[in-house]
XYZ file of C-alpha atoms in Angstrom:
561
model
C 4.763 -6.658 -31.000
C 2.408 -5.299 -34.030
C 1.961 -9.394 -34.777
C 1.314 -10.052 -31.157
C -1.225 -6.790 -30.535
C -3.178 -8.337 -33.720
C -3.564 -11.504 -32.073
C -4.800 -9.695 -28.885
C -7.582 -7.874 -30.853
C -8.976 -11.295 -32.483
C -8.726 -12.627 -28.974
C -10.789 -9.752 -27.328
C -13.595 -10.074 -29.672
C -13.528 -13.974 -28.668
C -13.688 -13.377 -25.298
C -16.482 -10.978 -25.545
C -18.254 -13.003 -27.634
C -17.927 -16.101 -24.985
C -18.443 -13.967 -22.407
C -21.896 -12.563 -23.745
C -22.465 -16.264 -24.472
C -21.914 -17.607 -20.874
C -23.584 -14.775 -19.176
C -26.620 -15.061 -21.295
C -26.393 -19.322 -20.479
C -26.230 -18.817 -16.880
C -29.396 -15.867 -17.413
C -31.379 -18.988 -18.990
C -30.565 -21.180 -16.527
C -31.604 -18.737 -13.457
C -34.978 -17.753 -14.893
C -37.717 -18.588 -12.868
C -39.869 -19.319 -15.772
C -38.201 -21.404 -18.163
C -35.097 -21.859 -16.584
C -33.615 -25.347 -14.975
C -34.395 -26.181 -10.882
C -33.546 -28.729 -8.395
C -30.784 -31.276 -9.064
C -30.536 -30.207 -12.864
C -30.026 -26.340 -11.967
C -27.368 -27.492 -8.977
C -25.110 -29.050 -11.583
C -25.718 -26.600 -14.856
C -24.747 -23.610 -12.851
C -22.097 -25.132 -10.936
C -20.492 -26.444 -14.648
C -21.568 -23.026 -15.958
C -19.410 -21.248 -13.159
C -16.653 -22.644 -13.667
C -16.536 -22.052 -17.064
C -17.560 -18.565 -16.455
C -14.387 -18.500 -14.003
C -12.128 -19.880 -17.271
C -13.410 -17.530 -19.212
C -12.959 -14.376 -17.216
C -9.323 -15.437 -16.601
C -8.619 -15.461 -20.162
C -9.937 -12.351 -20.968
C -7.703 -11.065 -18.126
C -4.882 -13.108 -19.509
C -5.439 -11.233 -22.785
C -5.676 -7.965 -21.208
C -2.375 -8.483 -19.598
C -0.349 -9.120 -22.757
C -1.979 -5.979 -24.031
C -0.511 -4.596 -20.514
C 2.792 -6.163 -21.420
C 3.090 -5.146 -24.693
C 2.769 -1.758 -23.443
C 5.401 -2.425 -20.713
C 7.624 -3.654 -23.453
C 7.278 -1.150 -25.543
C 8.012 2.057 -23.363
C 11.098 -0.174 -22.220
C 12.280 -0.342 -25.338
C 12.866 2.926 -26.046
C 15.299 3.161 -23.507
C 17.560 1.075 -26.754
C 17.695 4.415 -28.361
C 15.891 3.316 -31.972
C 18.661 0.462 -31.920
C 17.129 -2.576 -33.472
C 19.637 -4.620 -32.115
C 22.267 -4.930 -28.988
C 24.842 -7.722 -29.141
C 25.636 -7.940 -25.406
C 29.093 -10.270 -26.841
C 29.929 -8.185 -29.540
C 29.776 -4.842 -26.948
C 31.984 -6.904 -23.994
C 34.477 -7.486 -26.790
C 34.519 -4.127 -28.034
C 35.162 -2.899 -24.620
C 37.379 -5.547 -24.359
C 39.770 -4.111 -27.300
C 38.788 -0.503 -26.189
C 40.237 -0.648 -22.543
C 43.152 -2.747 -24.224
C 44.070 0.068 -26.467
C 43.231 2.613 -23.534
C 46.341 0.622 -21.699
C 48.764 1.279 -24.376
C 48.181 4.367 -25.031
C 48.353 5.850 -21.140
C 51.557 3.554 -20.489
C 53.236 5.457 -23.745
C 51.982 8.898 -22.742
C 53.375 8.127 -19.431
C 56.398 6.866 -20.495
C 56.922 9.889 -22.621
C 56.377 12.529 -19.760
C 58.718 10.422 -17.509
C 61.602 10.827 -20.024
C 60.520 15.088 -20.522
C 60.844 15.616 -16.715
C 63.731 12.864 -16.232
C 66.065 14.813 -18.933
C 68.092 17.787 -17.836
C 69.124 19.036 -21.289
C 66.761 17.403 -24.046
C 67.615 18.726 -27.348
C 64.769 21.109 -28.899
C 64.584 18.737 -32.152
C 63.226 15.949 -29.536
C 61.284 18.189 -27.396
C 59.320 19.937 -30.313
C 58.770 16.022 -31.445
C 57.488 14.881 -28.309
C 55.132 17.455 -27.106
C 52.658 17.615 -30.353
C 53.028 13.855 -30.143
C 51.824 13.539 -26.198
C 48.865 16.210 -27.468
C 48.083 13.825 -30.159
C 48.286 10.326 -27.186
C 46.275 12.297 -25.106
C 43.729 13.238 -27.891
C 43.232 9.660 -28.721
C 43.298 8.918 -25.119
C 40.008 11.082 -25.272
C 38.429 9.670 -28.324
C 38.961 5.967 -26.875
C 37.566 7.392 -23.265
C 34.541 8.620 -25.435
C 34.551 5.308 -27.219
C 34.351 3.137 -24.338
C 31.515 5.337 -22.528
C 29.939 4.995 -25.616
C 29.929 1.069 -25.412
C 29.411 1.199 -21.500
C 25.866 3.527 -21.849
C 24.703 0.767 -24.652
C 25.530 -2.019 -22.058
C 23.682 -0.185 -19.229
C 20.710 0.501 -21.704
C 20.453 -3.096 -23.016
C 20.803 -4.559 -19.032
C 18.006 -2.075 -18.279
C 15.617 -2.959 -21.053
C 16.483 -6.752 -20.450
C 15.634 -6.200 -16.652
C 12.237 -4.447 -17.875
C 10.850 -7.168 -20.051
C 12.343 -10.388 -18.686
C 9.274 -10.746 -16.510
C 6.668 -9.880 -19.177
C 4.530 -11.881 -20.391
C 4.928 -15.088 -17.981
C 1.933 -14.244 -15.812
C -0.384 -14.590 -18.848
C 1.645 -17.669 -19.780
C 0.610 -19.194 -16.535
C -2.717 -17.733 -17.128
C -3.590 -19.442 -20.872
C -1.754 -22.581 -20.021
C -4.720 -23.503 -17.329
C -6.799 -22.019 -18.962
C -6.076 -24.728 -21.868
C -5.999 -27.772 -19.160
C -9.421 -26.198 -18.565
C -10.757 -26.677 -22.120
C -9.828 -29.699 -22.579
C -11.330 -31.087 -18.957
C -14.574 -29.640 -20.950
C -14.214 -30.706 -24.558
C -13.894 -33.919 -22.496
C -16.998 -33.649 -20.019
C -19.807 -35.636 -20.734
C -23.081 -34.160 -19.804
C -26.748 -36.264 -19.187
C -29.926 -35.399 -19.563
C -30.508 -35.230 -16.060
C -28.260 -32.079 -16.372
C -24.970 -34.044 -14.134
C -21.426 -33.146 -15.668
C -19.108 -36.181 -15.750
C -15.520 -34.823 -16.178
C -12.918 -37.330 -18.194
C -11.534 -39.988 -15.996
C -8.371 -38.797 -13.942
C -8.707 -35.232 -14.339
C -9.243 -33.135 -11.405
C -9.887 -29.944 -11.169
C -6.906 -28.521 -9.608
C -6.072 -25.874 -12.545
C -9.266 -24.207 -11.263
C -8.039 -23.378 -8.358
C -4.873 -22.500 -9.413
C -6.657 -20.155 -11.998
C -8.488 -18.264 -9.590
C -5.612 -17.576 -7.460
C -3.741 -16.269 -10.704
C -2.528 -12.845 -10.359
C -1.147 -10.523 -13.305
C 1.575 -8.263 -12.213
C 2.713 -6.222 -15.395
C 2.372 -2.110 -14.649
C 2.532 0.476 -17.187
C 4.858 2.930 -16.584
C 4.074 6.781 -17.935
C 7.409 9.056 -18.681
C 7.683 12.603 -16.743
C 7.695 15.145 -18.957
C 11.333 16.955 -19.927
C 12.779 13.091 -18.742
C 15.835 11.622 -20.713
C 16.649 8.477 -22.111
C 18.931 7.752 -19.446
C 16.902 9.246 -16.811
C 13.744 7.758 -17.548
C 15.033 4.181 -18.048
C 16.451 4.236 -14.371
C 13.132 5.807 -13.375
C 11.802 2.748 -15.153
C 13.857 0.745 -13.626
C 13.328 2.116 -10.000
C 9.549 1.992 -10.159
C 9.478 -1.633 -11.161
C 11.649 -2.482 -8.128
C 9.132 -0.443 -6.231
C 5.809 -1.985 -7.319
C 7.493 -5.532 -7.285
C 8.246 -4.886 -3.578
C 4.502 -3.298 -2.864
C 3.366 -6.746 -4.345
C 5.493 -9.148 -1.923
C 3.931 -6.545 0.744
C 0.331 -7.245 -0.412
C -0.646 -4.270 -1.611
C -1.862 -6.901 -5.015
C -2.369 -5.030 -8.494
C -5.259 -2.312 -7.475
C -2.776 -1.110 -4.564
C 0.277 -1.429 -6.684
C -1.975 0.172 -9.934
C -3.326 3.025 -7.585
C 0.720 3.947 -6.450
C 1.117 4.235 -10.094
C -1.513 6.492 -10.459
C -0.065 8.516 -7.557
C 2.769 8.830 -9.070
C 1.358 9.780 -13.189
C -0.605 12.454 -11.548
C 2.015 14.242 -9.270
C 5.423 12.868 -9.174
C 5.700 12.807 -12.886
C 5.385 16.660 -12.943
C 8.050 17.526 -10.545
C 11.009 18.658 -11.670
C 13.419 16.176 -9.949
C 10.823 12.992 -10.532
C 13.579 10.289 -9.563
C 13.773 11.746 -6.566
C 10.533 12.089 -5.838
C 9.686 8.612 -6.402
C 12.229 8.047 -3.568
C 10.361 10.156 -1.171
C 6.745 8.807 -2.551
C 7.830 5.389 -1.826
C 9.150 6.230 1.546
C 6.113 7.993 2.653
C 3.664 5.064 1.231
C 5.393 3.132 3.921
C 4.006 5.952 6.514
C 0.616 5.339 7.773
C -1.930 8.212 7.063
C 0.720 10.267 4.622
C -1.007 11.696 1.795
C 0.803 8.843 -0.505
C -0.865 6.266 1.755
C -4.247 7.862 1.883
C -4.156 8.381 -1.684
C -3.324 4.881 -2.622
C -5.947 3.129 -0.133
C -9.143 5.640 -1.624
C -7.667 4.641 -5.589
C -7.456 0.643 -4.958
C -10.900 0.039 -5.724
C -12.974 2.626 -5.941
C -16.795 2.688 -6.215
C -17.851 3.811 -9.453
C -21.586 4.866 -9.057
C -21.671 4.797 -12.879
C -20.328 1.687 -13.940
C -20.082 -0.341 -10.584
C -18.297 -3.966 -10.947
C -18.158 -4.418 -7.081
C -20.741 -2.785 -5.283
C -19.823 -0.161 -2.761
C -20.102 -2.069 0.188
C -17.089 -4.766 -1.634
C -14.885 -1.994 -2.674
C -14.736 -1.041 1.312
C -14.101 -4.959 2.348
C -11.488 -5.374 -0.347
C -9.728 -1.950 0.558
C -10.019 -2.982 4.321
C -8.561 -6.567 3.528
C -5.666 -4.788 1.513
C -4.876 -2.470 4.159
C -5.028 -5.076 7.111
C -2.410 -7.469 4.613
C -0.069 -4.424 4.292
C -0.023 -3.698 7.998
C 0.447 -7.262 9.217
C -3.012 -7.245 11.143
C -2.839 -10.505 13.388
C -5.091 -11.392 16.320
C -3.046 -13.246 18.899
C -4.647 -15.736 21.721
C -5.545 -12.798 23.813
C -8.079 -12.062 21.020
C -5.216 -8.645 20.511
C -5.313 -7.152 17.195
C -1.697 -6.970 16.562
C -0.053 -4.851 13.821
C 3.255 -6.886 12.983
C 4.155 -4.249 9.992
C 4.003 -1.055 12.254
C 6.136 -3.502 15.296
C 8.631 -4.674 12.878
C 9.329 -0.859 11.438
C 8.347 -1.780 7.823
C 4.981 0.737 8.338
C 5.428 3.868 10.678
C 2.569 5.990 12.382
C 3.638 9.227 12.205
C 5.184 11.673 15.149
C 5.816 15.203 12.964
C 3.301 18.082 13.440
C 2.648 17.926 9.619
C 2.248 14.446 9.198
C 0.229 13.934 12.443
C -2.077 16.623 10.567
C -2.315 13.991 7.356
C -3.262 11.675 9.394
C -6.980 13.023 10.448
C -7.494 13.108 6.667
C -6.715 9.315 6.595
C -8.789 8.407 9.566
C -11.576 10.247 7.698
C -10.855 7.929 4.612
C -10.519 4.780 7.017
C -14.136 5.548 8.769
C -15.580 6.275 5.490
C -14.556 2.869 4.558
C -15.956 1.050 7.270
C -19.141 2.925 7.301
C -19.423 1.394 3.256
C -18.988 -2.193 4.727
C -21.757 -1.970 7.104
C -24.537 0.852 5.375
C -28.257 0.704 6.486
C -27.503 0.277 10.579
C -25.855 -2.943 10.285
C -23.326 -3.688 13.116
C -19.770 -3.765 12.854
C -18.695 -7.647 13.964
C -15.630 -8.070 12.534
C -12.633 -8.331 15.144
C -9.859 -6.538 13.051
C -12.587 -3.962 11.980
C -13.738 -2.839 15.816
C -10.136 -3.030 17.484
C -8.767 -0.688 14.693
C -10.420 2.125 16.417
C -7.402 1.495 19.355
C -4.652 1.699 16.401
C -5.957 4.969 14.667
C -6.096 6.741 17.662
C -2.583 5.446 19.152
C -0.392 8.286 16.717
C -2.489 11.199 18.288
C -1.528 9.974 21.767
C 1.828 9.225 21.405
C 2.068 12.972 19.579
C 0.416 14.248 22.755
C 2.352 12.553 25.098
C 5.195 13.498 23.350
C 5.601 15.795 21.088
C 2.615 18.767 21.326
C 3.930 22.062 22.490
C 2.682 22.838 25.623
C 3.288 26.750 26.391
C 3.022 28.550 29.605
C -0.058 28.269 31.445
C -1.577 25.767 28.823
C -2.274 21.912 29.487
C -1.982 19.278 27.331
C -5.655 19.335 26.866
C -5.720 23.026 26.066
C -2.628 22.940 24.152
C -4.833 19.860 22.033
C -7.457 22.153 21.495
C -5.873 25.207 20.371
C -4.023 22.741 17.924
C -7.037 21.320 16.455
C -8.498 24.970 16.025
C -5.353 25.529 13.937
C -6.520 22.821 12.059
C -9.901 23.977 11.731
C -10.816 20.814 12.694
C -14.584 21.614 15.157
C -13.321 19.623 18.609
C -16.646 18.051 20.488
C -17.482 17.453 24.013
C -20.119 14.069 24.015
C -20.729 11.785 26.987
C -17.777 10.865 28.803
C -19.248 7.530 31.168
C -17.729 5.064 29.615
C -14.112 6.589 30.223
C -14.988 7.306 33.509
C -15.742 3.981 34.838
C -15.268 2.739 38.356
C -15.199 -0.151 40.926
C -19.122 -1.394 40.965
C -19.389 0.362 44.490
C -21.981 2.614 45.880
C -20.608 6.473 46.505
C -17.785 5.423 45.060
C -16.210 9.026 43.533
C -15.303 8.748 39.735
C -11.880 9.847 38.370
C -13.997 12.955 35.709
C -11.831 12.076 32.751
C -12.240 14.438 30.089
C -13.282 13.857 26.397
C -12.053 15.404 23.373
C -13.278 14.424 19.968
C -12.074 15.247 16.611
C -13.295 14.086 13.407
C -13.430 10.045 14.363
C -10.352 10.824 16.644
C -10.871 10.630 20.907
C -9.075 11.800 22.987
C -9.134 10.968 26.528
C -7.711 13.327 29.529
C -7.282 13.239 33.257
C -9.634 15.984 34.734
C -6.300 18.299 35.344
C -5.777 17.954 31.529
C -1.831 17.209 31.723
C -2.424 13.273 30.890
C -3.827 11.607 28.759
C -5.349 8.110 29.495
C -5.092 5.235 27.405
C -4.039 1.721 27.216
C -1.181 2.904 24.839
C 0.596 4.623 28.065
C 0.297 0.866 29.996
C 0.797 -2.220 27.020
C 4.393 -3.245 27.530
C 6.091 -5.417 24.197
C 6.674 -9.207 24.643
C 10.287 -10.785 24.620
C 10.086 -10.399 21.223
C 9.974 -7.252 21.045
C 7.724 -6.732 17.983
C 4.397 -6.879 19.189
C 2.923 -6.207 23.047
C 2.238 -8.621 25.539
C -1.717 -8.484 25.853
C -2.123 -11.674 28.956
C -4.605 -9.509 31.231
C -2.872 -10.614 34.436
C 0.273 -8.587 33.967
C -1.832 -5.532 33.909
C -4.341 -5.593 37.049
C -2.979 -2.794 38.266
C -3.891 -0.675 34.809
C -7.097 -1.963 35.091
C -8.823 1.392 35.581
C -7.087 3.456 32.734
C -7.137 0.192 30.166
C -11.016 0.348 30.955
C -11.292 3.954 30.108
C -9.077 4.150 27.116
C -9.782 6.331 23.999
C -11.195 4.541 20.810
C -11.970 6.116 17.985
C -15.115 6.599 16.278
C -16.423 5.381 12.706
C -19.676 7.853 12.847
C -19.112 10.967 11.120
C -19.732 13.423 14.089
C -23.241 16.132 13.246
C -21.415 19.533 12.686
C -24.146 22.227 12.527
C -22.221 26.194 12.469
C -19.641 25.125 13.027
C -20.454 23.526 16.344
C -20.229 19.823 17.752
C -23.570 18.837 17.981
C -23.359 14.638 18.707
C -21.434 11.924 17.373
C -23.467 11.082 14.442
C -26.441 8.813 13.221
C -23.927 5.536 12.820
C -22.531 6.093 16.476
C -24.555 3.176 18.101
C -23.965 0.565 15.474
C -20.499 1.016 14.697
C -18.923 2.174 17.753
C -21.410 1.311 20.698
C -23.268 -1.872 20.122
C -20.943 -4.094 18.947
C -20.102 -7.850 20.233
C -18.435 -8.642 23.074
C -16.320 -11.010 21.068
C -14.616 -8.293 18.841
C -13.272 -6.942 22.265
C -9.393 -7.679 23.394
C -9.731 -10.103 26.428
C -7.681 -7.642 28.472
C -10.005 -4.937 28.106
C -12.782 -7.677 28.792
C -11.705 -8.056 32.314
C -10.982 -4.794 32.464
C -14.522 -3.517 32.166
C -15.483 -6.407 33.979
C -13.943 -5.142 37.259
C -14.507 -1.325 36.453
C -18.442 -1.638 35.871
C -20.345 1.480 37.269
C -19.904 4.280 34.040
C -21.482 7.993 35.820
C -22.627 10.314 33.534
C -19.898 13.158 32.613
C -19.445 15.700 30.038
C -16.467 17.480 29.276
C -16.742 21.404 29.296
C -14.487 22.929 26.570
C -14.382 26.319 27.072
C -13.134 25.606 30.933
C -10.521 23.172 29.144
C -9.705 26.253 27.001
C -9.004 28.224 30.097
C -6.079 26.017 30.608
C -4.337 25.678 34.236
C-alpha cells in the first residue's frame, strides 16, 4: 500500500502536468487571434477533446486507487494488527478444536452418567471423579475459548476479504482504456491541414466506454467509541448499503453524499449500527430528512470554486432524483413514478414526516428554479408534471389522516396545522381550479385555495374535500402505476381540470403575511407548454374552459363549519 500510494503521487503530478498541458493546447487552439479556424480548428479540437476526455479519466482513475487504498486500509484493521490469516490453516485448527471438543463432552458425559447411575460408589472413586469432571469441564472451557478464538479470526478475515475484493477493479477498467487510448494516439497520424488519421482498424470504441466509466470505491469513517468487531460489520453493512444505492442510481455523488449523512450524524450516535438501519430505511422515504439531505449534498454549487455551474448542479440533482424514483412518461404523455408504485420509495403518511416533507419541496423548487434562472420557462415534461407528485402526500394526509376536531373542516383543520408549523398559508387567485363548462351564466363550483410554501391545496367551498386528480386516477391491471387513457375518466373531468399543482416560485412573505406567489410564478408554473401537460388533463381543460375569478378568504375558512 506505501509502494502503491508512491506510485499514485508520481502519477498525480503527471496528470496535472498533462492536464495543464491539454488545457493550455485547446486555449491556443480557441483564440481568436492566433488560434486555428475552419476545417483545421474542427479536427484539432475534436482530437484535442478526446484526449482531454483520456486524460481526465486517468486522473480520476488515479484518484480512485488513492480512494481504494483508503478503503483498504480502514478494512484492514478489522485483522487486528495480524499480518497474516491462513483461511486453511484456521478451518483445520477448528477442525482439530471441535474434534477434541467431542471427546472431551462424550467423557464428561460418560462420567456423570456412571455418578448418577451408581447407588453406592465408593468415596475413593467419587473423590477421583469429581476433581477430574472439574478439570474435563475446565478444558471443555479453554477449547470453547479456543475455538471462538479461531471462529472471530475467520469472521474478521471473511469481512476484510468482502471489503477489498472489489477494490481496485474500477480503476483497472479505467487505465486499461485509457492505455488502448494511447496507443490509438501514439499511432495517429496528423497533416498539415490539421485532419487526424487514426491507425488502420482501430475504432474508437474505448472512448465511449471510458466516458461511461464509473468509480464506485467509498471511504468509510469509524464512529467514535466503535469496536473492532462492531465497526467491521458497520463496514460491512454500509458497503452493502451504498452498493445497493448504486444499482438504484443514486451514482457516486448520491451514494458519496449518504456517506456524508452518515460521518456527520449517524457516526455520533451511540447505537451507530442501528442507526444506519434506520438512515437507510428513511433514504428510501421521499422528503425524510435523510432524503433531503442527500439530494442538496449530491452536487452542490460551490460559489467559490464552481466545476459545474449552478444551473448543472440543479439538472444533474434533478436527473438523479428522477433515476431513483423510476420517473417514466407513458403514451398518455403521464409522468409515472415506477419506484414510489412498486414500494421501493414511499411518500410519507405520519404527522412528523408529512412535516419533513415541506422542507424537501422547498429543496425540490429551489432546484428547479437553478435550472431555469433569469425568467426562462420550465419545458421539460418530468420537470412541470412533478408539481402533481409533490403535492399528492399532502392530499392523501388530508384525506386521510389530519385530525379533524369538532366544529373544524378539513380546510380549517389544514390551516390550524400549518400555523403549528409556522408555515404563513396564502390565499392567491383561485380561476383556474374553478373552471367550468364554456357556457354563459353558467354558476362555478368556488373551490377554495390554500397555499403553503410551493404546496396547493385545493378545497370544495364547504371545506370537507379536497379536489384533486389523486382522489379520481385508478391503477392499471398492473397494479404499479395508474391508468392515465382520458376516456375512462369523462366523468372526473371537472375535478381532474381543477386539481392542485404545486408551485416552484418561492411565494413574497412580507410580516409575516402572504402577499403573492412570487416573481418566478408565471414562468415556472403558469406559462409553460402545452406539451409538458398529461393528455388527460389536456382534454380535461379542454371541455372545462371558462376559469371566473375567485379568491379564497382565510379567516372565514378559519371560522370552520
Amino acid at each position: 500500500m506505501k509502494k502503491l500510494l508512491a506510485n499514485v503521487a508520481v502519477a498525480d503530478n503527471i496528470t496535472n502536468r498533462l492536464s495543464k498541458g491539454s488545457s493550455h493546447l485547446q486555449q491556443v487552439v480557441r483564440d481568436r487571434n492566433g488560434g486555428l479556424s475552419g476545417a483545421a480548428y474542427t479536427a484539432g479540437a475534436d482530437l484535442f477533446s478526446k484526449i482531454d476526455t483520456l486524460i481526465q479519466k486517468y486522473t480520476a482513475a488515479v484518484d480512485d486507487v488513492r480512494s481504494d487504498v483508503q478503503a483498504y486500509q480502514t478494512a484492514e484493521m478489522m485483522l487486528n494488527g495480524e499480518p497474516a490469516i491462513d483461511e486453511m490453516a484456521v478451518m483445520r485448527i477448528l477442525d482439530l478444536k471441535n474434534s477434541d471438543l467431542r471427546e472431551l463432552e462424550e467423557q464428561l458425559r460418560a462420567n456423570q452418567q456412571f455418578l448418577s447411575s451408581q447407588v453406592l460408589v465408593g468415596a475413593v472413586l467419587e473423590a477421583w471423579l469429581l476433581p477430574y469432571n472439574q478439570e474435563l469441564s475446565r478444558q471443555i472451557e479453554q477449547v470453547k475459548e479456543a475455538i471462538r478464538h479461531e471462529e472471530e479470526r475467520l469472521k474478521r478475515l471473511h469481512q476484510f476479504v468482502s471489503q477489498v475484493s472489489s477494490l481496485f477493479t474500477d480503476s483497472v477498467d479505467a487505465f486499461n482504456l485509457a492505455f488502448k487510448g494511447i496507443s490509438v494516439f501514439n499511432q495517429t497520424r496528423v497533416d498539415s491541414a490539421g485532419y487526424a488519421y487514426y491507425p488502420t482498424g482501430s475504432d474508437m470504441k474505448w472512448l465511449s466506454e471510458l466516458e461511461e466509466n464509473e468509480f464506485g470505491s467509498y471511504s468509510v469513517t469509524r464512529p467514535k467509541n466503535m469496536s473492532d468487531a462492531d465497526f467491521a460489520d458497520y463496514v460491512e453493512k454500509v458497503n452493502k448499503q451504498a452498493k445497493t444505492l448504486e444499482n438504484e442510481h443514486w451514482g457516486k455523488a448520491g451514494v458519496a453524499s449518504y456517506l456524508k449523512y452518515l460521518d456527520e450524524n449517524v457516526a455520533n450516535f451511540d447505537n451507530p449500527l442501528v442507526e444506519v438501519d434506520t438512515a437507510y430505511k428513511r433514504l428510501h422515504m421521499v422528503g425524510s430528512d435523510v432524503f433531503t439531505f442527500v439530494i442538496e449534498n449530491a452536487y452542490p454549487y460551490d460559489a467559490k470554486n464552481p466545476t459545474f455551474s449552478k444551473e448543472q448542479c440543479a439538472k444533474e440533482t434533478l436527473d438523479m432524483v428522477y433515476a431513483v424514483l423510476g420517473a417514466k412518461i407513458d403514451s398518455n404523455n403521464f409522468l409515472q413514478l415506477d419506484n414510489v408504485m412498486n414500494g421501493k420509495y414511499q411518500f410519507p403518511i405520519e404527522k412528523q414526516d408529512v412535516a419533513q416533507y415541506f422542507e424537501f419541496t422547498d429543496s425540490f423548487a429551489k432546484l428547479i428554479q437553478n435550472k431555469y434562472p433569469e425568467d426562462k420557462k420550465l419545458d421539460d415534461v418530468k420537470d412541470h408534471q412533478m408539481r402533481y407528485w409533490l403535492d399528492k402526500p399532502i392530499v392523501d394526509y388530508i384525506n386521510n389522516k389530519l385530525p379533524v376536531g369538532e366544529g373544524e373542516t378539513k380546510a380549517s383543520a389544514y390551516l390550524k396545522w400549518l400555523d403549528e408549523m409556522e408555515i404563513v398559508p396564502g390565499n392567491p387567485a383561485a380561476g383556474y381550479h374553478n373552471r367550468t363548462l364554456n357556457k354563459k351564466k353558467e354558476p362555478h363550483p368556488k373551490n377554495e385555495k390554500i397555499t403553503a410554501n410551493h404546496i396547493e391545496i385545493i378545497f370544495t367551498h364547504d371545506c370537507n374535500n379536497t379536489v384533486s386528480m389523486w382522489n379520481h386516477l385508478k391503477k392499471d391491471d398492473t397494479g404499479l402505476r395508474y391508468d392515465t387513457n382520458p376516456e375512462r375518466y369523462t366523468d372526473d373531468y371537472q375535478n381532474i381540470a381543477n386539481t392542485d399543482s404545486a408551485n416552484y416560485a418561492d411565494p413574497k412573505i412580507e410580516n409575516g403575511k402572504f402577499v403573492n406567489s412570487g416573481e418566478q410564478h408565471d414562468s415556472l408554473d403558469v406559462d409553460f407548454p402545452t406539451n409538458c401537460e398529461p393528455k388527460l388533463r389536456e382534454e380535461a381543460k379542454s371541455e372545462y374552459k371558462k376559469t371566473p375569478a375567485y379568491k379564497t378568504d382565510l379567516e372565514k375558512i378559519r371560522g370552520g363549519k
